[in-house]
Tab-separated table of C-alpha atoms in Angstrom:
chain	number	residue	atom	x	y	z
B	1	MET	CA	34.834	31.694	-47.074
B	2	THR	CA	36.997	31.890	-43.935
B	3	ASP	CA	36.239	28.984	-41.553
B	4	ALA	CA	34.956	29.972	-38.069
B	5	PRO	CA	37.359	29.588	-35.155
B	6	GLU	CA	36.822	26.640	-32.847
B	7	LEU	CA	35.346	27.495	-29.274
B	8	ARG	CA	38.279	25.909	-27.721
B	9	VAL	CA	40.709	28.285	-29.390
B	10	LEU	CA	38.524	31.306	-28.615
B	11	ARG	CA	38.750	30.315	-24.955
B	12	TYR	CA	42.601	30.228	-25.346
B	13	PHE	CA	42.530	33.727	-26.782
B	14	VAL	CA	40.306	35.085	-24.142
B	15	ALA	CA	42.706	33.824	-21.468
B	16	VAL	CA	45.739	35.397	-23.201
B	17	ALA	CA	43.746	38.737	-23.723
B	18	GLU	CA	42.727	38.908	-20.045
B	19	GLU	CA	46.074	37.929	-18.650
B	20	LEU	CA	48.073	39.754	-21.270
B	21	HIS	CA	50.621	37.219	-20.493
B	22	PHE	CA	51.272	33.869	-22.317
B	23	GLY	CA	52.932	32.214	-19.390
B	24	ARG	CA	50.064	33.021	-16.908
B	25	ALA	CA	47.289	32.166	-19.567
B	26	ALA	CA	49.035	28.793	-20.296
B	27	ALA	CA	49.078	28.027	-16.568
B	28	ARG	CA	45.328	29.022	-16.376
B	29	LEU	CA	44.460	26.769	-19.235
B	30	HIS	CA	46.701	23.847	-18.089
B	31	ILE	CA	48.469	23.683	-21.491
B	32	SER	CA	52.108	24.413	-22.331
B	33	GLN	CA	53.077	27.943	-23.319
B	34	PRO	CA	54.655	26.857	-26.760
B	35	SER	CA	51.299	25.074	-27.568
B	36	LEU	CA	49.293	28.117	-26.587
B	37	SER	CA	51.454	30.430	-28.774
B	38	VAL	CA	50.852	28.118	-31.743
B	39	GLN	CA	47.105	28.083	-31.261
B	40	ILE	CA	47.016	31.867	-31.173
B	41	ARG	CA	49.091	32.269	-34.217
B	42	LYS	CA	46.696	29.763	-36.009
B	43	LEU	CA	43.787	31.819	-34.895
B	44	GLU	CA	45.240	34.992	-36.347
B	45	HIS	CA	45.971	33.175	-39.613
B	46	THR	CA	42.309	31.801	-39.653
B	47	LEU	CA	40.860	35.283	-39.081
B	48	GLY	CA	43.387	37.202	-41.220
B	49	ALA	CA	44.083	39.591	-38.667
B	50	GLN	CA	46.722	40.404	-35.961
B	51	LEU	CA	45.128	40.127	-32.631
B	52	LEU	CA	48.083	40.664	-30.334
B	53	GLU	CA	51.165	42.920	-30.120
B	54	ARG	CA	53.978	40.860	-28.692
B	55	THR	CA	57.333	42.064	-27.483
B	56	SER	CA	59.756	40.552	-25.173
B	57	ARG	CA	58.360	42.754	-22.337
B	58	ARG	CA	54.554	42.894	-22.846
B	59	VAL	CA	51.515	41.659	-24.778
B	60	GLU	CA	48.791	44.099	-25.903
B	61	LEU	CA	45.538	43.806	-27.825
B	62	THR	CA	45.429	45.190	-31.259
B	63	PRO	CA	42.109	46.952	-32.392
B	64	ALA	CA	40.976	43.669	-34.005
B	65	GLY	CA	41.932	41.847	-30.701
B	66	VAL	CA	39.605	44.219	-28.743
B	67	VAL	CA	36.853	43.475	-31.015
B	68	LEU	CA	37.321	39.725	-30.957
B	69	LEU	CA	37.612	39.758	-27.098
B	70	GLU	CA	34.146	41.417	-26.800
B	71	GLU	CA	32.527	39.195	-29.389
B	72	ALA	CA	34.247	36.114	-27.962
B	73	HIS	CA	32.931	36.937	-24.437
B	74	ARG	CA	29.401	37.307	-25.844
B	75	LEU	CA	29.690	34.111	-27.712
B	76	LEU	CA	31.067	31.995	-24.879
B	77	VAL	CA	28.542	33.330	-22.366
B	78	GLY	CA	25.881	32.283	-24.843
B	79	VAL	CA	27.295	28.941	-25.177
B	80	GLU	CA	27.475	28.493	-21.406
B	81	ARG	CA	23.838	29.655	-21.145
B	82	LEU	CA	22.786	27.249	-23.959
B	83	THR	CA	24.560	24.304	-22.254
B	84	ALA	CA	23.058	25.151	-18.809
B	85	ALA	CA	19.590	25.379	-20.253
B	86	THR	CA	19.760	22.257	-22.165
B	87	ARG	CA	21.028	20.323	-19.116
B	88	ARG	CA	18.236	21.744	-17.043
B	89	ALA	CA	15.645	20.655	-19.622
B	90	ALA	CA	17.114	17.219	-19.718
B	91	ALA	CA	17.293	16.799	-15.931
B	92	ASN	CA	14.873	14.190	-14.608
B	93	GLY	CA	13.923	13.300	-18.206
B	94	GLY	CA	12.342	16.731	-18.923
B	95	GLY	CA	12.399	18.888	-21.845
B	96	GLY	CA	12.344	18.295	-25.612
B	97	THR	CA	10.335	16.010	-27.815
B	98	LEU	CA	10.455	12.220	-27.999
B	99	VAL	CA	9.287	10.754	-31.287
B	100	VAL	CA	7.729	7.251	-30.996
B	101	GLY	CA	7.405	5.284	-34.113
B	102	PHE	CA	4.780	2.620	-34.570
B	103	GLN	CA	2.690	0.555	-37.109
B	104	ALA	CA	-1.011	-0.315	-37.044
B	105	ASN	CA	-2.117	-0.624	-33.313
B	106	ALA	CA	1.481	-0.371	-31.987
B	107	ALA	CA	1.523	-2.347	-28.638
B	108	ALA	CA	-2.232	-2.726	-28.522
B	109	GLU	CA	-3.794	-1.972	-25.083
B	110	LEU	CA	-0.303	-1.394	-23.689
B	111	THR	CA	0.233	1.635	-25.849
B	112	PRO	CA	-1.882	4.283	-24.092
B	113	ARG	CA	-0.718	2.954	-20.620
B	114	ILE	CA	2.806	3.298	-21.547
B	115	LEU	CA	2.344	6.783	-23.013
B	116	ALA	CA	0.428	7.990	-19.988
B	117	ALA	CA	2.887	6.535	-17.487
B	118	PHE	CA	5.864	8.037	-19.364
B	119	GLN	CA	3.982	11.363	-19.410
B	120	ALA	CA	3.512	11.221	-15.690
B	121	ARG	CA	7.205	10.312	-15.193
B	122	CYS	CA	8.475	12.974	-17.639
B	123	PRO	CA	5.936	15.818	-17.830
B	124	ARG	CA	8.154	18.162	-19.608
B	125	VAL	CA	8.861	15.779	-22.534
B	126	GLN	CA	6.547	16.223	-25.365
B	127	LEU	CA	5.584	12.948	-27.027
B	128	GLU	CA	4.976	12.666	-30.724
B	129	MET	CA	3.559	9.346	-32.278
B	130	ARG	CA	4.651	8.925	-35.911
B	131	SER	CA	3.002	6.178	-37.982
B	132	HIS	CA	4.764	4.091	-40.615
B	133	ASP	CA	3.422	1.595	-43.188
B	134	PHE	CA	4.555	-1.859	-43.947
B	135	ALA	CA	7.509	-0.752	-46.076
B	136	ASP	CA	9.693	-0.111	-43.019
B	137	PRO	CA	9.863	-2.812	-40.398
B	138	TYR	CA	12.309	-0.516	-38.408
B	139	VAL	CA	9.357	1.915	-38.089
B	140	GLY	CA	11.691	4.955	-38.664
B	141	LEU	CA	14.660	3.882	-36.618
B	142	SER	CA	16.860	3.115	-39.659
B	143	THR	CA	16.723	6.802	-40.820
B	144	GLY	CA	16.821	8.297	-37.305
B	145	SER	CA	13.433	9.915	-37.832
B	146	VAL	CA	12.187	8.441	-34.569
B	147	ASP	CA	13.870	8.037	-31.118
B	148	VAL	CA	12.144	4.832	-29.952
B	149	ALA	CA	9.714	2.576	-31.657
B	150	PHE	CA	7.130	-0.298	-31.281
B	151	VAL	CA	8.298	-2.997	-33.727
B	152	ARG	CA	7.043	-6.336	-34.817
B	153	PRO	CA	9.994	-8.680	-35.609
B	154	PRO	CA	11.493	-10.290	-37.261
B	155	VAL	CA	14.012	-7.491	-38.353
B	156	LEU	CA	17.459	-7.943	-39.472
B	157	VAL	CA	20.175	-7.563	-36.828
B	158	GLN	CA	21.887	-4.237	-36.847
B	159	GLY	CA	24.856	-2.813	-34.842
B	160	TRP	CA	22.943	0.288	-33.927
B	161	LEU	CA	19.708	-1.458	-32.901
B	162	SER	CA	18.733	-2.433	-29.384
B	163	MET	CA	15.476	-4.284	-28.856
B	164	GLU	CA	13.446	-5.996	-26.131
B	165	THR	CA	10.447	-8.136	-26.529
B	166	LEU	CA	7.369	-6.793	-24.583
B	167	PHE	CA	4.889	-9.651	-25.250
B	168	VAL	CA	3.857	-12.145	-27.865
B	169	GLU	CA	0.465	-12.800	-29.156
B	170	PRO	CA	-1.137	-15.373	-31.499
B	171	ARG	CA	-1.575	-14.873	-35.207
B	172	VAL	CA	-5.050	-15.214	-36.661
B	173	LEU	CA	-6.440	-15.473	-40.182
B	174	VAL	CA	-8.448	-12.611	-41.558
B	175	THR	CA	-10.874	-13.596	-44.281
B	176	SER	CA	-14.169	-12.397	-45.805
B	177	SER	CA	-17.124	-13.167	-43.680
B	178	GLU	CA	-18.698	-14.706	-46.766
B	179	SER	CA	-15.869	-17.266	-47.196
B	180	PRO	CA	-16.472	-20.797	-45.852
B	181	LEU	CA	-13.462	-20.388	-43.789
B	182	ALA	CA	-15.266	-17.947	-41.722
B	183	THR	CA	-17.480	-20.593	-40.115
B	184	ARG	CA	-14.451	-22.557	-38.731
B	185	ASP	CA	-13.661	-22.431	-35.161
B	186	ARG	CA	-9.946	-22.532	-36.105
B	187	VAL	CA	-7.712	-23.543	-39.010
B	188	THR	CA	-4.227	-24.692	-39.701
B	189	VAL	CA	-1.826	-23.302	-42.331
B	190	GLU	CA	-2.357	-26.451	-44.138
B	191	ASP	CA	-6.056	-25.638	-44.426
B	192	VAL	CA	-5.342	-22.391	-46.228
B	193	VAL	CA	-2.186	-22.929	-48.335
B	194	ASP	CA	-4.279	-22.975	-51.648
B	195	GLN	CA	-5.860	-19.670	-50.819
B	196	PRO	CA	-4.729	-16.363	-52.428
B	197	PHE	CA	-3.029	-14.306	-49.710
B	198	VAL	CA	-2.738	-10.494	-49.451
B	199	GLY	CA	1.104	-9.705	-49.026
B	200	ARG	CA	2.724	-6.891	-47.366
B	201	ARG	CA	4.767	-4.665	-49.657
B	202	ALA	CA	7.880	-4.755	-47.419
B	203	PRO	CA	11.275	-6.402	-47.343
B	204	GLU	CA	11.072	-10.057	-48.287
B	205	TYR	CA	12.009	-11.523	-44.851
B	206	TRP	CA	9.202	-9.461	-43.161
B	207	ARG	CA	6.707	-10.265	-45.891
B	208	ASP	CA	7.495	-13.904	-45.614
B	209	PHE	CA	6.928	-13.975	-41.938
B	210	TRP	CA	3.411	-12.571	-42.266
B	211	LEU	CA	2.713	-15.104	-45.265
B	212	ALA	CA	3.986	-17.869	-42.931
B	213	VAL	CA	6.261	-19.046	-45.648
B	214	ASP	CA	8.300	-21.145	-43.201
B	215	SER	CA	5.074	-23.064	-41.982
B	216	ARG	CA	3.933	-23.959	-45.581
B	217	GLY	CA	6.171	-26.862	-46.198
B	218	PRO	CA	6.439	-27.468	-49.995
B	219	HIS	CA	3.520	-25.098	-50.783
B	220	THR	CA	4.326	-21.843	-52.377
B	221	VAL	CA	2.320	-18.638	-51.780
B	222	ARG	CA	-0.376	-17.480	-54.179
B	223	LEU	CA	-0.515	-13.651	-53.965
B	224	GLY	CA	-3.761	-12.091	-54.609
B	225	ALA	CA	-2.748	-8.522	-53.849
B	226	GLU	CA	0.106	-6.421	-52.232
B	227	VAL	CA	-0.572	-3.642	-49.829
B	228	VAL	CA	1.156	-1.111	-47.679
B	229	SER	CA	-1.209	-0.583	-44.733
B	230	VAL	CA	-3.738	-2.342	-42.626
B	231	ASP	CA	-6.550	-0.532	-44.276
B	232	GLU	CA	-5.433	-1.523	-47.793
B	233	CYS	CA	-5.100	-5.111	-46.566
B	234	PHE	CA	-8.699	-5.326	-45.249
B	235	GLU	CA	-10.162	-3.558	-48.389
B	236	ALA	CA	-8.414	-6.415	-50.427
B	237	ILE	CA	-9.852	-9.022	-48.193
B	238	LEU	CA	-13.298	-7.537	-48.361
B	239	SER	CA	-13.032	-7.572	-52.160
B	240	ARG	CA	-12.264	-11.324	-51.923
B	241	ARG	CA	-8.682	-10.839	-53.406
B	242	GLY	CA	-7.164	-12.871	-50.676
B	243	VAL	CA	-6.825	-13.722	-47.015
B	244	ALA	CA	-4.090	-12.642	-44.428
B	245	PHE	CA	-2.486	-13.607	-41.184
B	246	THR	CA	-2.286	-10.767	-38.607
B	247	GLN	CA	-1.861	-10.455	-34.949
B	248	ALA	CA	-4.806	-11.272	-32.680
B	249	SER	CA	-5.110	-7.714	-31.295
B	250	THR	CA	-5.937	-6.492	-34.878
B	251	GLN	CA	-9.417	-7.731	-34.446
B	252	ARG	CA	-10.025	-5.408	-31.500
B	253	TYR	CA	-8.717	-2.374	-33.230
B	254	TYR	CA	-9.763	-2.806	-36.799
B	255	ASP	CA	-12.736	-5.133	-36.938
B	256	ARG	CA	-15.410	-4.049	-39.451
B	257	PRO	CA	-18.464	-5.569	-41.076
B	258	GLY	CA	-17.614	-8.238	-43.727
B	259	LEU	CA	-14.431	-9.450	-41.958
B	260	ALA	CA	-13.914	-12.617	-40.031
B	261	PHE	CA	-10.968	-13.604	-37.700
B	262	VAL	CA	-10.258	-17.223	-37.251
B	263	PRO	CA	-7.659	-18.568	-34.731
B	264	VAL	CA	-4.757	-20.481	-36.318
B	265	GLU	CA	-3.219	-23.605	-34.839
B	266	GLY	CA	0.498	-24.389	-35.236
B	267	LEU	CA	1.536	-20.921	-36.303
B	268	PRO	CA	4.361	-19.162	-34.317
B	269	PRO	CA	3.180	-16.105	-32.525
B	270	SER	CA	3.808	-12.580	-33.305
B	271	PRO	CA	6.260	-10.614	-30.928
B	272	VAL	CA	5.927	-7.058	-29.996
B	273	ALA	CA	9.264	-5.226	-29.023
B	274	ILE	CA	10.402	-1.973	-27.879
B	275	ALA	CA	13.337	-0.863	-30.047
B	276	TRP	CA	15.745	2.057	-30.036
B	277	ARG	CA	19.114	3.256	-31.519
B	278	ASN	CA	21.924	2.502	-29.189
B	279	ASP	CA	24.114	5.137	-30.909
B	280	MET	CA	21.690	7.949	-30.098
B	281	GLU	CA	20.458	6.919	-26.703
B	282	ALA	CA	19.331	9.674	-24.427
B	283	GLN	CA	17.745	9.873	-21.040
B	284	PRO	CA	14.193	10.183	-22.280
B	285	VAL	CA	14.621	7.061	-24.502
B	286	ARG	CA	15.967	5.114	-21.417
B	287	ASP	CA	12.960	6.376	-19.448
B	288	PHE	CA	10.462	5.305	-22.121
B	289	VAL	CA	12.026	1.918	-22.378
B	290	ASP	CA	11.904	1.338	-18.754
B	291	THR	CA	8.301	2.422	-18.592
B	292	ALA	CA	7.412	-0.005	-21.403
B	293	ARG	CA	9.294	-2.800	-19.634
B	294	VAL	CA	7.535	-2.432	-16.385
B	295	LEU	CA	3.983	-2.150	-17.818
B	296	ALA	CA	4.675	-5.090	-20.192
B	297	SER	CA	5.269	-7.258	-17.130
B	298	LEU	CA	1.677	-6.593	-15.808
B	299	ASP	CA	-0.055	-8.928	-18.475
B	300	LEU	CA	-2.432	-6.131	-19.708
B	301	VAL	CA	-2.917	-7.371	-23.179
B	302	PRO	CA	-5.701	-9.873	-23.733
B	303	SER	CA	-4.643	-13.173	-25.229
B	304	ALA	CA	-0.969	-12.091	-25.152
B	305	THR	CA	1.992	-13.457	-22.979
B	306	PRO	CA	4.340	-10.976	-21.365
B	307	ALA	CA	7.863	-11.614	-22.472
B	308	VAL	CA	9.923	-8.852	-20.719
B	309	GLY	CA	13.469	-9.846	-20.451
B	310	THR	CA	13.059	-12.795	-22.901
B	311	PRO	CA	15.728	-12.636	-25.594
B	312	LEU	CA	14.119	-12.053	-28.923
B	313	THR	CA	15.668	-15.258	-30.312
B	314	ALA	CA	13.667	-17.327	-27.735
B	315	THR	CA	10.450	-15.854	-29.113
B	316	ILE	CA	11.059	-16.048	-32.775
B	317	ALA	CA	14.031	-17.381	-34.952
B	318	ALA	CA	16.763	-14.856	-35.519
B	319	VAL	CA	16.957	-13.318	-38.899
B	320	ALA	CA	20.524	-12.528	-39.990
B	321	ARG	CA	22.074	-11.116	-43.152
């Protein structure tokens, strides 16, 4: 199968075909005449057809050259229209679809406010929310299936990843309301180290954060169940297979009969960050991040502390390979 010619070379051919003079065409294209001659010869080899009749006195189109000139004009005009239409759609953050990845309750009460404010700012951008389970702490960014995401660190440092903390919130213990722990005003990690825990089926570093491995001292984790979603986690807790740590906002979004949420003392908080790929950054992504940054500074999430502009390492210990 013959390779299709490059648009650049087609533009070279159109210039020669319109000028019927290599010198004038080269001047029009701002390239040297020998280079232009070489490119036209390569194009003829690529297409397997003679496009121009050359003599020392004149240049004329062959029948194949006439056909190519007509089709090249049509193609190049279409490319110009495509480019112009795309740029118009992207102007002022408009046009296209922005895919936002999230897990569980995303950024809690901040989520609908960010979405509404972004939509008012960029009304021509269609927003698509895409949920991910515990298996992917990058919430679709690592595969490029989302454009921007609400993530809950820690995540491993990646060259393509940019991230900014929006707020931090306490972690709480979730247990069955029938457990003696449910009657406590608060607990410490030391109080629950002998309990079976529900683990997240996820990369080890992320699972360990939610199991509070770094706060257990010499005590190892007893796993009662492994799950991939919030709903599975709560079903395991309701069936008395274990307890779990989660962010405080979970109670407001997922509370149900039979569960108890108990504050935990001495446990590092859970950050919520806005994250995006810096190797695929586009104007709608920048606009979404800016919108999230502004709204996060307004302290709209109960029991959380705004952290916009705070380096992630100041919120939680950095995790590196």
